[in-house]
Amino acid sequence: MVDLSVDLKFLKLKNPILTASGTFGYGIEFLPFYDLSILGGVIVKGLFLNEKKGNPPPRLSETPSGLLNSIGLQGIGVKRFYEEVFPELKKFNTEILINVCGDIDEEYAEVVDFFKKEERISGFELNISCPNIKKDGMCPAMEPDWTYRVVKIVREVTEKPIITKLSPNAGDIKSVAISAEEAGSDGISLINTILGMAVDWKEKKSRLGSLFGGLSGPAIKPVALRMVYQVINAVQIPVIGIGGIFSGEDVMEFLCVGAKAVEIGTANLVDPYACKRIIDELKEICERNSVERIENFIGSFKSERID
């Protein structure tokens, strides 16, 4: 019997499969497909304090090996989530993490403060890739000092675990990760989508209503693997890998370089059974390769960079 459980130090998961925020709704949308209790954890769609309309359509554009989106973090806000979604979601035996958004720095702390006494919430993932309305759409994850400030003000309002989700669009991803760790983050997750655009040359306009969008899917996996590896070697706290994971083999690549867990994103939009299938594939891969405990495999990567 393969043991897929992993210990993030601040949270123990029955397996390393988490759902990536923004690709799995609030969790209950996937109830027609499988029992959510099979998952290591559910990271719900990003929540602001209040409802968010999101960006104008069109919001999605398929690209070679990837998907470009400009949803604009549409959401129902904390109150409706807590009253309408959470009672159903907490029935399942899986970890529940809230993805936290903020138009201004203080909003991150206010969202966390709203949930901090709820026992069934295992922790918070800070989506510091959110554009900040006071800084022309820039986001905290672009700058180490700004990242530190946001994590710090959230740390002051909760003792629950904090995972800081980083943006690949940062100039120096390692410095941003180190700042998050120094400010009190318990873990790091990366990468978020890569800023891109798609053009309809016949119409001479963007294929997205908001011009730019975030690229996800298999096209970004090599970038994600590289950044995850770099950050793992820069911080002491656990790192969760995200980016183009569609199979059990993909998961093993991220675990090999040292990720403690992974988040499944765009794959959920292609195949609603993706997380279940990937968990099954992980078991089969471990059995075929005599890996009795997947934790023993994490960080087994041997290659070194030669400059």
Short mmCIF file of C-alpha atoms in Angstrom, two decimals:
data_model
loop_
_atom_site.label_atom_id
_atom_site.label_comp_id
_atom_site.label_asym_id
_atom_site.label_seq_id
_atom_site.Cartn_x
_atom_site.Cartn_y
_atom_site.Cartn_z
CA MET A 1 0.00 0.00 0.00
CA VAL A 2 1.57 3.28 -1.14
CA ASP A 3 1.63 6.11 1.41
CA LEU A 4 0.89 9.35 -0.47
CA SER A 5 0.66 11.54 2.64
CA VAL A 6 2.91 14.58 2.92
CA ASP A 7 3.81 16.79 5.86
CA LEU A 8 4.08 20.52 5.07
CA LYS A 9 5.16 21.12 8.70
CA PHE A 10 2.21 23.45 9.20
CA LEU A 11 -0.32 21.07 7.60
CA LYS A 12 -0.50 17.33 6.93
CA LEU A 13 -2.13 16.25 3.65
CA LYS A 14 -3.43 12.76 2.82
CA ASN A 15 -1.84 13.21 -0.61
CA PRO A 16 0.07 16.05 -2.34
CA ILE A 17 -2.82 17.08 -4.61
CA LEU A 18 -4.40 20.48 -3.99
CA THR A 19 -6.74 22.33 -6.33
CA ALA A 20 -5.42 25.60 -7.72
CA SER A 21 -7.54 28.62 -6.94
CA GLY A 22 -9.56 29.96 -9.84
CA THR A 23 -9.76 26.63 -11.66
CA PHE A 24 -11.93 24.65 -9.25
CA GLY A 25 -14.62 27.18 -8.37
CA TYR A 26 -15.48 27.07 -4.69
CA GLY A 27 -15.16 23.29 -4.68
CA ILE A 28 -18.84 22.38 -4.64
CA GLU A 29 -19.07 22.84 -8.43
CA PHE A 30 -17.15 19.55 -8.74
CA LEU A 31 -19.48 17.50 -6.51
CA PRO A 32 -21.17 15.87 -9.55
CA PHE A 33 -17.84 14.34 -10.55
CA TYR A 34 -16.25 12.85 -7.40
CA ASP A 35 -16.05 12.91 -3.62
CA LEU A 36 -13.91 15.90 -2.60
CA SER A 37 -12.63 13.88 0.38
CA ILE A 38 -10.13 12.15 -1.93
CA LEU A 39 -8.19 15.42 -2.31
CA GLY A 40 -5.26 16.56 -0.22
CA GLY A 41 -7.02 19.89 -0.06
CA VAL A 42 -9.23 22.41 -1.79
CA ILE A 43 -7.99 25.96 -2.34
CA VAL A 44 -11.11 27.92 -3.15
CA LYS A 45 -11.50 30.61 -5.77
CA GLY A 46 -9.97 33.91 -4.66
CA LEU A 47 -12.07 35.95 -2.24
CA PHE A 48 -12.21 39.71 -1.79
CA LEU A 49 -14.24 41.24 1.03
CA ASN A 50 -17.06 42.07 -1.37
CA GLU A 51 -18.44 40.70 -4.61
CA LYS A 52 -16.35 41.32 -7.71
CA LYS A 53 -17.76 41.53 -11.23
CA GLY A 54 -14.52 40.70 -12.99
CA ASN A 55 -13.32 41.72 -16.44
CA PRO A 56 -15.42 42.25 -19.58
CA PRO A 57 -15.76 39.33 -22.02
CA PRO A 58 -14.26 37.58 -23.85
CA ARG A 59 -12.30 36.17 -20.90
CA LEU A 60 -10.67 33.07 -22.35
CA SER A 61 -8.53 32.40 -25.39
CA GLU A 62 -6.97 29.03 -26.16
CA THR A 63 -3.34 29.18 -27.27
CA PRO A 64 -0.90 26.46 -28.38
CA SER A 65 -0.41 24.22 -25.30
CA GLY A 66 -1.99 26.78 -23.02
CA LEU A 67 -4.94 28.91 -22.00
CA LEU A 68 -5.02 32.69 -21.72
CA ASN A 69 -7.55 34.07 -19.23
CA SER A 70 -8.63 37.46 -17.99
CA ILE A 71 -11.39 36.54 -15.55
CA GLY A 72 -10.52 39.48 -13.35
CA LEU A 73 -10.99 37.59 -10.09
CA GLN A 74 -14.77 37.59 -10.30
CA GLY A 75 -16.15 36.40 -7.00
CA ILE A 76 -18.99 36.36 -4.48
CA GLY A 77 -17.13 37.91 -1.54
CA VAL A 78 -16.55 36.50 1.93
CA LYS A 79 -20.08 36.83 3.34
CA ARG A 80 -21.87 34.96 0.56
CA PHE A 81 -19.13 32.33 0.47
CA TYR A 82 -19.45 31.73 4.21
CA GLU A 83 -23.25 31.57 4.17
CA GLU A 84 -23.95 29.82 0.86
CA VAL A 85 -20.89 27.66 0.06
CA PHE A 86 -18.92 26.89 3.19
CA PRO A 87 -21.66 24.85 4.99
CA GLU A 88 -21.62 22.35 2.11
CA LEU A 89 -17.87 22.39 1.53
CA LYS A 90 -16.92 21.67 5.14
CA LYS A 91 -18.81 18.35 5.09
CA PHE A 92 -15.90 16.78 3.22
CA ASN A 93 -12.83 15.24 4.82
CA THR A 94 -10.27 17.41 3.10
CA GLU A 95 -8.28 20.49 4.00
CA ILE A 96 -9.92 23.80 3.07
CA LEU A 97 -7.73 26.80 2.28
CA ILE A 98 -8.96 30.26 1.41
CA ASN A 99 -7.28 32.09 -1.47
CA VAL A 100 -7.14 35.71 -0.31
CA CYS A 101 -7.28 38.74 -2.61
CA GLY A 102 -7.07 42.45 -1.97
CA ASP A 103 -7.56 45.66 -3.95
CA ILE A 104 -5.46 47.36 -1.29
CA ASP A 105 -2.92 45.87 1.13
CA GLU A 106 -5.19 46.08 4.17
CA GLU A 107 -7.94 44.06 2.45
CA TYR A 108 -5.82 40.89 2.64
CA ALA A 109 -5.80 41.17 6.43
CA GLU A 110 -9.52 41.96 6.55
CA VAL A 111 -10.43 38.85 4.53
CA VAL A 112 -8.25 36.67 6.77
CA ASP A 113 -9.68 38.28 9.89
CA PHE A 114 -13.20 37.36 8.72
CA PHE A 115 -12.32 33.64 8.68
CA LYS A 116 -9.66 33.33 11.37
CA LYS A 117 -11.91 31.74 14.03
CA GLU A 118 -13.42 29.15 11.70
CA GLU A 119 -11.90 25.81 12.75
CA ARG A 120 -12.55 23.99 9.47
CA ILE A 121 -10.40 26.43 7.54
CA SER A 122 -6.86 25.05 7.51
CA GLY A 123 -5.08 28.14 6.28
CA PHE A 124 -4.81 30.95 3.77
CA GLU A 125 -3.11 31.35 0.42
CA LEU A 126 -2.28 35.00 -0.23
CA ASN A 127 -2.82 35.83 -3.87
CA ILE A 128 -0.42 38.76 -3.93
CA SER A 129 -0.55 38.70 -7.72
CA CYS A 130 -3.78 40.72 -7.42
CA PRO A 131 -3.48 44.13 -9.12
CA ASN A 132 -3.45 46.95 -6.55
CA ILE A 133 -5.82 49.81 -7.38
CA LYS A 134 -3.61 52.36 -5.64
CA LYS A 135 -0.58 51.45 -7.76
CA ASP A 136 -1.91 51.37 -11.32
CA GLY A 137 -2.55 47.65 -11.36
CA MET A 138 0.82 46.59 -10.03
CA CYS A 139 0.75 43.70 -7.54
CA PRO A 140 2.65 43.07 -4.27
CA ALA A 141 4.37 39.99 -5.70
CA MET A 142 6.34 42.20 -8.08
CA GLU A 143 8.44 43.69 -5.28
CA PRO A 144 10.15 42.07 -2.25
CA ASP A 145 9.40 45.00 0.09
CA TRP A 146 5.76 45.11 -0.89
CA THR A 147 5.46 41.35 -0.47
CA TYR A 148 6.96 41.66 3.02
CA ARG A 149 4.45 44.36 4.02
CA VAL A 150 1.38 42.39 2.91
CA VAL A 151 2.47 39.11 4.51
CA LYS A 152 3.38 40.96 7.70
CA ILE A 153 0.00 42.63 8.16
CA VAL A 154 -1.75 39.31 7.57
CA ARG A 155 0.59 37.52 10.00
CA GLU A 156 -0.49 39.98 12.68
CA VAL A 157 -4.16 38.96 12.47
CA THR A 158 -3.93 35.16 12.35
CA GLU A 159 -2.01 32.21 13.75
CA LYS A 160 -3.34 29.92 11.02
CA PRO A 161 -0.93 28.86 8.27
CA ILE A 162 -0.17 31.37 5.53
CA ILE A 163 0.97 30.31 2.06
CA THR A 164 2.17 33.13 -0.18
CA LYS A 165 1.46 32.62 -3.90
CA LEU A 166 4.09 34.23 -6.10
CA SER A 167 3.96 35.68 -9.59
CA PRO A 168 6.35 34.56 -12.35
CA ASN A 169 6.22 38.13 -13.60
CA ALA A 170 8.42 39.27 -10.70
CA GLY A 171 11.89 40.40 -11.69
CA ASP A 172 13.64 38.38 -8.97
CA ILE A 173 11.46 35.51 -7.79
CA LYS A 174 13.96 34.35 -5.13
CA SER A 175 14.09 37.75 -3.40
CA VAL A 176 10.28 37.90 -3.29
CA ALA A 177 10.14 34.40 -1.77
CA ILE A 178 12.73 35.27 0.86
CA SER A 179 10.75 38.39 1.81
CA ALA A 180 7.60 36.31 2.26
CA GLU A 181 9.48 33.89 4.50
CA GLU A 182 11.00 36.68 6.59
CA ALA A 183 7.57 38.28 7.05
CA GLY A 184 6.18 35.10 8.56
CA SER A 185 4.78 33.05 5.68
CA ASP A 186 4.62 29.32 6.48
CA GLY A 187 4.90 28.23 2.86
CA ILE A 188 5.30 29.40 -0.72
CA SER A 189 3.23 28.43 -3.75
CA LEU A 190 4.23 29.19 -7.33
CA ILE A 191 3.79 29.95 -10.13
CA ASN A 192 0.71 31.98 -10.98
CA THR A 193 -0.04 32.66 -14.64
CA ILE A 194 2.38 34.41 -16.98
CA LEU A 195 1.22 37.73 -18.41
CA GLY A 196 0.45 37.42 -22.12
CA MET A 197 -1.85 38.49 -24.94
CA ALA A 198 -3.62 37.01 -27.95
CA VAL A 199 -4.41 38.96 -31.11
CA ASP A 200 -7.04 38.52 -33.81
CA TRP A 201 -5.10 40.04 -36.69
CA LYS A 202 -8.08 39.98 -39.07
CA GLU A 203 -10.16 42.07 -36.67
CA LYS A 204 -7.03 43.92 -35.55
CA LYS A 205 -7.92 43.61 -31.87
CA SER A 206 -7.23 41.58 -28.77
CA ARG A 207 -8.97 38.25 -28.28
CA LEU A 208 -9.52 39.22 -24.62
CA GLY A 209 -11.80 41.95 -23.34
CA SER A 210 -9.11 43.33 -21.06
CA LEU A 211 -6.22 43.14 -23.61
CA PHE A 212 -3.78 41.21 -21.39
CA GLY A 213 -4.37 37.85 -19.71
CA GLY A 214 -2.67 35.13 -17.71
CA LEU A 215 -1.18 32.16 -19.59
CA SER A 216 -1.52 28.73 -17.93
CA GLY A 217 -1.37 25.08 -18.97
CA PRO A 218 1.37 22.77 -20.30
CA ALA A 219 3.14 25.67 -22.06
CA ILE A 220 4.29 27.12 -18.73
CA LYS A 221 5.41 23.90 -16.99
CA PRO A 222 9.13 24.26 -17.82
CA VAL A 223 9.09 27.82 -16.46
CA ALA A 224 7.25 26.70 -13.34
CA LEU A 225 9.66 23.84 -12.70
CA ARG A 226 12.64 26.17 -13.00
CA MET A 227 11.18 28.77 -10.65
CA VAL A 228 10.04 26.18 -8.10
CA TYR A 229 13.54 24.71 -8.07
CA GLN A 230 15.11 28.17 -7.64
CA VAL A 231 12.81 29.09 -4.75
CA ILE A 232 13.26 25.74 -2.99
CA ASN A 233 16.96 26.46 -2.90
CA ALA A 234 16.40 29.99 -1.57
CA VAL A 235 14.01 29.44 1.38
CA GLN A 236 13.63 27.04 4.31
CA ILE A 237 9.83 26.85 4.29
CA PRO A 238 7.87 24.29 2.20
CA VAL A 239 7.18 25.07 -1.45
CA ILE A 240 4.08 24.04 -3.40
CA GLY A 241 4.47 23.70 -7.18
CA ILE A 242 1.92 25.00 -9.70
CA GLY A 243 2.03 25.19 -13.48
CA GLY A 244 0.89 22.95 -16.31
CA ILE A 245 0.39 19.81 -14.23
CA PHE A 246 -1.84 17.41 -16.14
CA SER A 247 -0.63 13.96 -15.09
CA GLY A 248 0.94 11.89 -12.34
CA GLU A 249 4.24 12.07 -14.22
CA ASP A 250 4.05 15.89 -14.06
CA VAL A 251 3.53 15.71 -10.29
CA MET A 252 6.57 13.48 -9.88
CA GLU A 253 8.71 16.07 -11.70
CA PHE A 254 7.75 18.80 -9.22
CA LEU A 255 8.20 16.50 -6.20
CA CYS A 256 11.56 15.35 -7.53
CA VAL A 257 12.98 18.89 -7.47
CA GLY A 258 11.68 19.36 -3.93
CA ALA A 259 8.09 20.62 -4.01
CA LYS A 260 6.19 19.24 -1.01
CA ALA A 261 2.85 19.32 -2.81
CA VAL A 262 1.31 20.60 -6.05
CA GLU A 263 -1.78 22.46 -7.18
CA ILE A 264 -3.77 21.27 -10.20
CA GLY A 265 -5.10 24.17 -12.24
CA THR A 266 -5.96 24.33 -15.93
CA ALA A 267 -6.28 20.53 -16.10
CA ASN A 268 -9.54 20.89 -14.15
CA LEU A 269 -10.96 23.02 -16.96
CA VAL A 270 -10.07 20.42 -19.57
CA ASP A 271 -11.07 17.34 -17.58
CA PRO A 272 -13.28 17.69 -14.47
CA TYR A 273 -11.95 14.33 -13.26
CA ALA A 274 -8.31 15.48 -13.54
CA CYS A 275 -7.48 15.53 -9.82
CA LYS A 276 -8.98 12.10 -9.22
CA ARG A 277 -7.18 10.66 -12.24
CA ILE A 278 -3.86 12.20 -11.20
CA ILE A 279 -4.12 10.75 -7.68
CA ASP A 280 -4.77 7.31 -9.19
CA GLU A 281 -1.82 7.76 -11.55
CA LEU A 282 0.44 8.73 -8.65
CA LYS A 283 -0.38 5.50 -6.83
CA GLU A 284 0.37 3.45 -9.94
CA ILE A 285 3.65 5.26 -10.59
CA CYS A 286 4.80 4.72 -7.00
CA GLU A 287 3.87 1.04 -7.12
CA ARG A 288 5.71 0.52 -10.42
CA ASN A 289 8.82 2.24 -9.08
CA SER A 290 8.79 0.73 -5.56
CA VAL A 291 8.14 4.08 -3.86
CA GLU A 292 6.38 3.05 -0.64
CA ARG A 293 6.28 6.55 0.86
CA ILE A 294 6.08 9.48 -1.54
CA GLU A 295 7.68 11.77 1.07
CA ASN A 296 10.88 9.74 0.69
CA PHE A 297 10.93 10.63 -3.01
CA ILE A 298 10.56 14.41 -2.53
CA GLY A 299 13.80 16.28 -3.27
CA SER A 300 15.52 13.29 -4.86
CA PHE A 301 16.72 15.42 -7.79
CA LYS A 302 20.46 14.89 -8.43
CA SER A 303 21.50 17.19 -11.28
CA GLU A 304 23.40 20.37 -10.50
CA ARG A 305 23.67 23.49 -12.60
CA ILE A 306 27.03 23.99 -14.27
CA ASP A 307 27.78 27.69 -14.87
#
